[in-house]
mmCIF file of C-alpha atoms in Angstrom:
data_model
loop_
_atom_site.group_PDB
_atom_site.id
_atom_site.type_symbol
_atom_site.label_atom_id
_atom_site.label_comp_id
_atom_site.label_asym_id
_atom_site.label_seq_id
_atom_site.Cartn_x
_atom_site.Cartn_y
_atom_site.Cartn_z
ATOM 1 C CA SER M 1282 -30.844 17.997 20.965
ATOM 2 C CA SER M 1283 -28.008 17.897 18.425
ATOM 3 C CA VAL M 1284 -27.953 21.671 18.396
ATOM 4 C CA ALA M 1285 -27.823 21.791 22.218
ATOM 5 C CA PHE M 1286 -24.965 19.270 22.283
ATOM 6 C CA LEU M 1287 -22.938 21.198 19.768
ATOM 7 C CA SER M 1288 -23.518 24.466 21.649
ATOM 8 C CA ASN M 1289 -22.077 22.913 24.851
ATOM 9 C CA PHE M 1290 -19.182 21.157 23.123
ATOM 10 C CA ARG M 1291 -15.665 22.580 23.837
ATOM 11 C CA SER M 1292 -12.617 21.769 21.855
ATOM 12 C CA PRO M 1293 -9.543 20.194 23.551
ATOM 13 C CA ILE M 1294 -7.528 23.328 22.920
ATOM 14 C CA SER M 1295 -10.101 25.432 24.774
ATOM 15 C CA ILE M 1296 -10.073 23.032 27.735
ATOM 16 C CA ILE M 1297 -6.263 23.053 27.936
ATOM 17 C CA SER M 1298 -6.188 26.842 27.760
ATOM 18 C CA ASP M 1299 -8.710 27.139 30.575
ATOM 19 C CA VAL M 1300 -6.809 24.669 32.779
ATOM 20 C CA SER M 1301 -3.567 26.546 32.160
ATOM 21 C CA LYS M 1302 -5.173 29.798 33.225
ATOM 22 C CA ARG M 1303 -6.600 28.243 36.366
ATOM 23 C CA TYR M 1304 -3.196 26.682 37.244
ATOM 24 C CA ALA M 1305 -1.412 29.970 36.671
ATOM 25 C CA HIS M 1306 -3.926 31.724 38.925
ATOM 26 C CA ILE M 1307 -3.518 29.099 41.717
ATOM 27 C CA HIS M 1308 0.281 29.183 41.395
ATOM 28 C CA HIS M 1309 0.232 32.989 41.675
ATOM 29 C CA ARG M 1310 -1.884 32.833 44.861
ATOM 30 C CA THR M 1311 0.460 30.212 46.340
ATOM 31 C CA ILE M 1312 3.511 32.411 45.751
ATOM 32 C CA VAL M 1313 1.769 35.418 47.289
ATOM 33 C CA ALA M 1314 0.733 33.413 50.365
ATOM 34 C CA SER M 1315 4.248 32.014 50.749
ATOM 35 C CA ARG M 1316 5.765 35.477 50.647
ATOM 36 C CA SER M 1317 3.228 36.716 53.180
ATOM 37 C CA ARG M 1318 4.082 33.882 55.587
ATOM 38 C CA ARG M 1319 7.795 34.561 55.161
ATOM 39 C CA ARG M 1320 7.274 38.209 56.086
ATOM 40 C CA LYS M 1321 5.423 37.211 59.251
ATOM 41 C CA THR M 1322 7.757 34.447 60.436
ATOM 42 C CA THR M 1323 11.143 35.979 59.663
ATOM 43 C CA ASN M 1324 10.316 39.672 60.172
ATOM 44 C CA TRP M 1325 10.981 40.204 56.495
ATOM 45 C CA ILE M 1326 12.090 43.718 55.694
ATOM 46 C CA PRO M 1327 12.300 45.250 52.242
ATOM 47 C CA SER M 1328 15.753 45.468 50.812
ATOM 48 C CA SER M 1329 17.755 48.176 52.559
ATOM 49 C CA ARG M 1330 21.473 48.540 53.151
ATOM 50 C CA SER M 1331 20.905 50.208 56.539
ATOM 51 C CA VAL M 1332 18.811 47.383 58.059
ATOM 52 C CA ALA M 1333 20.470 44.230 59.399
ATOM 53 C CA LEU M 1334 18.871 40.955 58.429
ATOM 54 C CA PRO M 1335 17.696 38.627 61.215
ATOM 55 C CA THR M 1336 20.345 36.229 62.508
ATOM 56 C CA VAL M 1337 20.028 32.578 61.670
ATOM 57 C CA PRO M 1338 21.022 30.103 64.418
ATOM 58 C CA THR M 1339 24.084 28.080 63.477
ATOM 59 C CA LYS M 1340 23.807 24.360 63.174
ATOM 60 C CA PRO M 1341 26.111 21.967 65.031
ATOM 61 C CA SER M 1342 29.217 21.083 63.072
ATOM 62 C CA SER M 1343 29.389 17.788 61.227
ATOM 63 C CA SER M 1344 32.157 16.582 63.543
ATOM 64 C CA LEU M 1345 29.970 17.291 66.581
ATOM 65 C CA LEU M 1346 27.054 15.406 65.035
ATOM 66 C CA LEU M 1347 29.333 12.482 64.179
ATOM 67 C CA ARG M 1348 30.690 12.314 67.723
ATOM 68 C CA ALA M 1349 27.161 12.404 69.111
ATOM 69 C CA SER M 1350 26.096 9.569 66.819
ATOM 70 C CA LEU M 1351 29.103 7.442 67.762
ATOM 71 C CA ARG M 1352 28.429 8.016 71.463
ATOM 72 C CA ASP M 1353 24.799 6.955 71.044
ATOM 73 C CA LEU M 1354 25.853 3.749 69.288
ATOM 74 C CA LEU M 1355 28.468 2.914 71.919
ATOM 75 C CA GLU M 1356 26.042 3.480 74.802
ATOM 76 C CA GLN M 1357 23.380 1.385 73.116
ATOM 77 C CA ASN M 1358 25.810 -1.489 72.409
ATOM 78 C CA SER M 1359 27.203 -1.430 75.962
ATOM 79 C CA ASN M 1360 23.721 -1.714 77.483
ATOM 80 C CA PRO M 1361 21.313 -3.349 75.014
ATOM 81 C CA THR M 1362 18.527 -3.483 77.625
ATOM 82 C CA ILE M 1363 18.041 0.259 77.313
ATOM 83 C CA PRO M 1364 15.729 1.046 74.405
ATOM 84 C CA PRO M 1365 17.295 3.395 71.878
ATOM 85 C CA PRO M 1366 16.022 6.967 72.203
ATOM 86 C CA SER M 1367 14.351 8.762 69.399
ATOM 87 C CA PRO M 1368 16.834 10.157 66.885
ATOM 88 C CA ALA M 1369 15.930 13.753 67.585
ATOM 89 C CA SER M 1370 16.205 13.568 71.386
ATOM 90 C CA ALA M 1371 19.331 11.420 71.218
ATOM 91 C CA HIS M 1372 21.166 13.927 69.077
ATOM 92 C CA VAL M 1373 20.047 16.856 71.199
ATOM 93 C CA ASP M 1374 21.161 15.187 74.453
ATOM 94 C CA SER M 1375 24.467 13.961 73.033
ATOM 95 C CA ILE M 1376 25.298 17.289 71.418
ATOM 96 C CA ALA M 1377 24.486 19.140 74.646
ATOM 97 C CA THR M 1378 26.636 16.744 76.695
ATOM 98 C CA ILE M 1379 29.596 16.971 74.335
ATOM 99 C CA ALA M 1380 29.317 20.747 74.165
ATOM 100 C CA GLU M 1381 29.270 20.943 77.968
ATOM 101 C CA GLU M 1382 32.310 18.657 78.239
ATOM 102 C CA GLU M 1383 34.186 20.751 75.706
ATOM 103 C CA LYS M 1384 33.297 23.884 77.660
ATOM 104 C CA GLU M 1385 34.571 22.322 80.913
ATOM 105 C CA ALA M 1386 37.775 21.204 79.198
ATOM 106 C CA GLN M 1387 38.336 24.713 77.876
ATOM 107 C CA SER M 1388 37.759 26.158 81.372
ATOM 108 C CA GLU M 1389 40.246 23.714 82.916
ATOM 109 C CA ALA M 1390 42.803 24.496 80.232
ATOM 110 C CA ALA M 1391 42.349 28.222 80.828
ATOM 111 C CA ALA M 1392 42.796 27.764 84.601
ATOM 112 C CA SER M 1393 45.912 25.660 84.029
ATOM 113 C CA ASP M 1394 47.360 28.244 81.671
ATOM 114 C CA LYS M 1395 46.655 30.971 84.226
ATOM 115 C CA MET M 1396 48.395 28.986 86.994
ATOM 116 C CA ASN M 1397 51.397 28.299 84.768
ATOM 117 C CA THR M 1398 51.575 31.962 83.833
ATOM 118 C CA GLU M 1399 51.496 32.986 87.490
ATOM 119 C CA ASN M 1400 54.266 30.506 88.319
ATOM 120 C CA ASP M 1401 56.313 31.727 85.369
ATOM 121 C CA ASN M 1402 55.919 35.316 86.521
ATOM 122 C CA LYS M 1403 56.713 34.430 90.143
ATOM 123 C CA PRO M 1404 60.409 34.927 90.993
ATOM 124 C CA ALA M 1405 62.405 31.716 91.499
ATOM 125 C CA HIS M 1406 63.461 32.983 94.945
ATOM 126 C CA ASP M 1407 59.847 33.123 96.124
ATOM 127 C CA ILE M 1408 59.074 29.633 94.792
ATOM 128 C CA VAL M 1409 62.047 28.077 96.619
ATOM 129 C CA GLU M 1410 61.247 29.990 99.798
ATOM 130 C CA SER M 1411 57.640 28.768 99.703
ATOM 131 C CA ARG M 1412 58.750 25.129 99.307
ATOM 132 C CA CYS M 1413 61.209 25.455 102.186
ATOM 133 C CA LYS M 1414 58.508 26.986 104.380
ATOM 134 C CA ASP M 1415 56.098 24.141 103.575
ATOM 135 C CA GLU M 1416 58.718 21.536 104.518
ATOM 136 C CA ILE M 1417 59.689 23.265 107.770
ATOM 137 C CA ILE M 1418 56.041 23.478 108.840
ATOM 138 C CA ARG M 1419 55.367 19.861 107.781
ATOM 139 C CA LEU M 1420 58.239 18.461 109.843
ATOM 140 C CA HIS M 1421 57.333 20.423 112.975
ATOM 141 C CA ASP M 1422 53.653 19.472 112.623
ATOM 142 C CA PHE M 1423 54.860 15.872 112.664
ATOM 143 C CA PHE M 1424 56.833 16.580 115.863
ATOM 144 C CA VAL M 1425 53.627 17.858 117.513
ATOM 145 C CA ASP M 1426 51.734 14.691 116.542
ATOM 146 C CA TRP M 1427 54.636 12.498 117.675
ATOM 147 C CA PHE M 1428 55.158 14.227 121.049
ATOM 148 C CA GLN M 1429 51.407 14.152 121.781
ATOM 149 C CA GLY M 1430 51.027 10.512 120.691
ATOM 150 C CA SER M 1431 48.325 11.386 118.165
ATOM 151 C CA CYS M 1432 50.018 9.319 115.446
ATOM 152 C CA PRO M 1433 50.898 5.599 115.656
ATOM 153 C CA ASN M 1434 54.283 4.609 117.111
ATOM 154 C CA THR M 1435 55.400 2.674 114.042
ATOM 155 C CA ASP M 1436 58.358 2.711 111.669
ATOM 156 C CA GLU M 1437 56.022 3.792 108.899
ATOM 157 C CA ALA M 1438 54.844 6.830 110.874
ATOM 158 C CA TYR M 1439 58.360 7.667 112.074
ATOM 159 C CA ALA M 1440 59.479 7.737 108.442
ATOM 160 C CA GLY M 1441 58.168 11.312 108.457
ATOM 161 C CA VAL M 1442 61.487 12.132 110.152
ATOM 162 C CA THR M 1443 63.884 9.553 108.743
ATOM 163 C CA ASN M 1444 62.872 10.290 105.137
ATOM 164 C CA ALA M 1445 63.475 14.005 105.632
ATOM 165 C CA LEU M 1446 67.011 13.904 107.068
ATOM 166 C CA ALA M 1447 70.079 13.296 104.915
ATOM 167 C CA PRO M 1448 72.553 10.605 106.098
ATOM 168 C CA SER M 1449 75.084 13.360 106.846
ATOM 169 C CA PHE M 1450 72.594 15.442 108.857
ATOM 170 C CA SER M 1451 73.812 17.122 112.048
ATOM 171 C CA MET M 1452 72.245 19.527 114.520
ATOM 172 C CA ILE M 1453 73.580 22.153 116.925
ATOM 173 C CA VAL M 1454 71.121 22.628 119.798
ATOM 174 C CA PRO M 1455 70.673 25.986 121.615
ATOM 175 C CA GLN M 1456 72.970 24.860 124.442
ATOM 176 C CA GLY M 1457 75.819 24.678 121.917
ATOM 177 C CA SER M 1458 76.401 20.917 121.632
ATOM 178 C CA THR M 1459 76.296 18.993 118.341
ATOM 179 C CA ILE M 1460 74.044 15.954 117.999
ATOM 180 C CA PRO M 1461 74.805 13.457 115.191
ATOM 181 C CA LEU M 1462 71.984 11.885 113.266
ATOM 182 C CA PRO M 1463 71.866 8.436 114.993
ATOM 183 C CA ASP M 1464 71.702 10.001 118.471
ATOM 184 C CA LEU M 1465 69.052 12.491 117.358
ATOM 185 C CA LEU M 1466 66.849 9.769 115.834
ATOM 186 C CA ASP M 1467 67.090 7.646 119.006
ATOM 187 C CA LYS M 1468 66.205 10.637 121.186
ATOM 188 C CA LEU M 1469 63.216 11.585 119.072
ATOM 189 C CA ARG M 1470 61.985 7.987 118.897
ATOM 190 C CA GLY M 1471 62.069 7.751 122.698
ATOM 191 C CA ALA M 1472 60.092 10.991 123.082
ATOM 192 C CA TYR M 1473 56.883 9.484 121.670
ATOM 193 C CA ALA M 1474 53.806 10.802 123.562
ATOM 194 C CA VAL M 1475 56.015 12.663 126.072
ATOM 195 C CA HIS M 1476 53.541 15.595 125.973
ATOM 196 C CA ALA M 1477 50.372 13.500 125.702
ATOM 197 C CA LYS M 1478 49.075 14.721 129.073
ATOM 198 C CA ASN M 1479 49.723 18.472 128.963
ATOM 199 C CA GLY M 1480 50.020 19.039 125.202
ATOM 200 C CA ILE M 1481 52.443 21.020 123.089
ATOM 201 C CA GLU M 1482 52.143 23.627 120.352
ATOM 202 C CA ILE M 1483 54.803 24.575 117.809
ATOM 203 C CA GLU M 1484 54.450 27.620 115.584
ATOM 204 C CA ILE M 1485 56.863 28.495 112.783
ATOM 205 C CA GLN M 1486 57.314 32.194 112.000
ATOM 206 C CA HIS M 1487 59.327 34.431 109.684
ATOM 207 C CA VAL M 1488 60.718 31.862 107.276
ATOM 208 C CA THR M 1489 63.336 33.582 105.111
ATOM 209 C CA LEU M 1490 65.421 32.161 102.285
ATOM 210 C CA LEU M 1491 68.876 33.690 102.834
ATOM 211 C CA GLN M 1492 70.800 32.170 99.944
ATOM 212 C CA SER M 1493 70.586 29.463 97.286
ATOM 213 C CA TYR M 1494 73.668 27.774 95.849
ATOM 214 C CA GLY M 1495 72.530 25.530 93.028
ATOM 215 C CA ASP M 1496 70.355 22.895 94.728
ATOM 216 C CA VAL M 1497 71.313 23.904 98.294
ATOM 217 C CA HIS M 1498 69.253 26.483 100.207
ATOM 218 C CA LEU M 1499 70.079 28.352 103.422
ATOM 219 C CA VAL M 1500 66.928 29.234 105.401
ATOM 220 C CA ARG M 1501 66.301 31.062 108.682
ATOM 221 C CA TYR M 1502 63.115 30.716 110.757
ATOM 222 C CA GLU M 1503 61.714 31.128 114.276
ATOM 223 C CA GLU M 1504 60.266 28.217 116.251
ATOM 224 C CA TRP M 1505 57.863 29.076 119.074
ATOM 225 C CA GLN M 1506 56.832 26.348 121.525
ATOM 226 C CA ARG M 1507 54.106 26.403 124.147
ATOM 227 C CA MET M 1508 53.706 23.455 126.496
ATOM 228 C CA GLY M 1509 52.241 22.576 129.884
ATOM 229 C CA SER M 1510 48.897 23.053 131.603
ATOM 230 C CA PRO M 1511 47.544 24.945 133.531
ATOM 231 C CA ILE M 1512 50.831 26.893 133.577
ATOM 232 C CA VAL M 1513 52.115 27.319 130.027
ATOM 233 C CA GLN M 1514 55.846 27.446 129.364
ATOM 234 C CA GLU M 1515 56.698 29.394 126.223
ATOM 235 C CA THR M 1516 60.076 29.123 124.553
ATOM 236 C CA ALA M 1517 61.384 30.444 121.261
ATOM 237 C CA ARG M 1518 64.484 29.788 119.207
ATOM 238 C CA ILE M 1519 65.831 31.146 115.970
ATOM 239 C CA SER M 1520 67.190 28.490 113.647
ATOM 240 C CA THR M 1521 69.286 28.349 110.514
ATOM 241 C CA ALA M 1522 68.735 25.289 108.302
ATOM 242 C CA LEU M 1523 70.559 23.979 105.263
ATOM 243 C CA LEU M 1524 68.185 22.194 102.872
ATOM 244 C CA LYS M 1525 69.081 20.374 99.674
ATOM 245 C CA GLU M 1526 67.046 19.312 96.678
ATOM 246 C CA ASN M 1527 66.298 15.593 96.956
ATOM 247 C CA ASN M 1528 67.884 13.887 93.957
ATOM 248 C CA ASN M 1529 67.006 10.397 95.309
ATOM 249 C CA ASP M 1530 70.691 9.507 95.689
ATOM 250 C CA ASP M 1531 71.319 11.065 99.102
ATOM 251 C CA GLY M 1532 68.766 9.012 101.006
ATOM 252 C CA GLY M 1533 65.349 10.168 102.028
ATOM 253 C CA ASP M 1534 62.143 10.031 100.049
ATOM 254 C CA GLY M 1535 58.420 10.354 100.604
ATOM 255 C CA ASP M 1536 56.372 13.520 101.025
ATOM 256 C CA THR M 1537 59.123 15.937 102.079
ATOM 257 C CA ASN M 1538 58.392 18.655 99.495
ATOM 258 C CA GLY M 1539 61.347 17.396 97.456
ATOM 259 C CA LEU M 1540 63.874 18.569 100.061
ATOM 260 C CA LEU M 1541 66.412 16.976 102.412
ATOM 261 C CA TRP M 1542 67.580 18.462 105.715
ATOM 262 C CA MET M 1543 71.396 18.713 105.803
ATOM 263 C CA HIS M 1544 72.054 20.782 108.938
ATOM 264 C CA VAL M 1545 70.252 22.837 111.618
ATOM 265 C CA HIS M 1546 71.697 25.372 114.066
ATOM 266 C CA GLU M 1547 69.397 26.616 116.876
ATOM 267 C CA THR M 1548 69.826 29.616 119.220
ATOM 268 C CA TRP M 1549 67.553 30.773 122.045
ATOM 269 C CA MET M 1550 65.803 34.059 121.394
ATOM 270 C CA PRO M 1551 66.271 36.802 124.030
ATOM 271 C CA GLY M 1552 64.198 36.050 127.130
ATOM 272 C CA LYS M 1553 62.692 32.875 125.610
ATOM 273 C CA ALA M 1554 64.971 30.154 126.956
ATOM 274 C CA PRO M 1555 63.529 27.524 129.343
ATOM 275 C CA GLY M 1556 63.419 28.397 133.023
ATOM 276 C CA LYS M 1557 62.095 31.933 132.524
ATOM 277 C CA ALA M 1558 58.851 33.032 134.106
ATOM 278 C CA PRO M 1559 55.996 30.834 132.810
ATOM 279 C CA VAL M 1560 52.975 32.328 131.117
ATOM 280 C CA PRO M 1561 49.632 31.740 132.945
ATOM 281 C CA GLU M 1562 47.096 30.061 130.695
#
């Protein structure tokens, strides 16, 4: 039995050597398996200068992650009844939301820059002419509402006229007489709903900016009116108006496109004065 025991006995050095060999063998197999998995998962390609390596998705920036974390904390503190989401889903949702908001902000900024560029490239003459046209149409649209009684007969509603006319405003009507501002305002105020039964239409055509002198603009336009039913009476006049930039010290305010009416001179267009043959509807 002693002989059998001694034949099976191994020295410590032999045991350590055997363990080292086994560990080295296992470690070698682990490295080989790891390299094999890397080839499969990342489409590993042997080193070659002509082959592009696979792209690696970029991670969100640290500032974006910090903003997402702060937003999560603020939302949780503002409504403690809502259970906090899992860290992974919270970051994904917050990062996606912030990224979308940044994208929308960039789109709005790009649109604003494009609009500003278009306005910068647009001649100053065209910009002033467009503003004058908008104001002329606005005032005559108000006249239609006032004459048809479709707006309230109040001082607030009538301010659509009083806010637009300068204190020194005057008007020469097609018949050739001059009407001062107080008489004109009284006449217009008394004409409320005068066309409520048969209706009236006013169309502005061919607005042209003739000249600009500093903040004063000389404009010409055509005013076509159609009124009455079933027989429609059509009239047309060509008008010259003097408009001034509203500096808030000449009276007038409100939504008048930043302009004040200083003077208007009207003339009947050929064959379009009242009393001519009416147009059947």
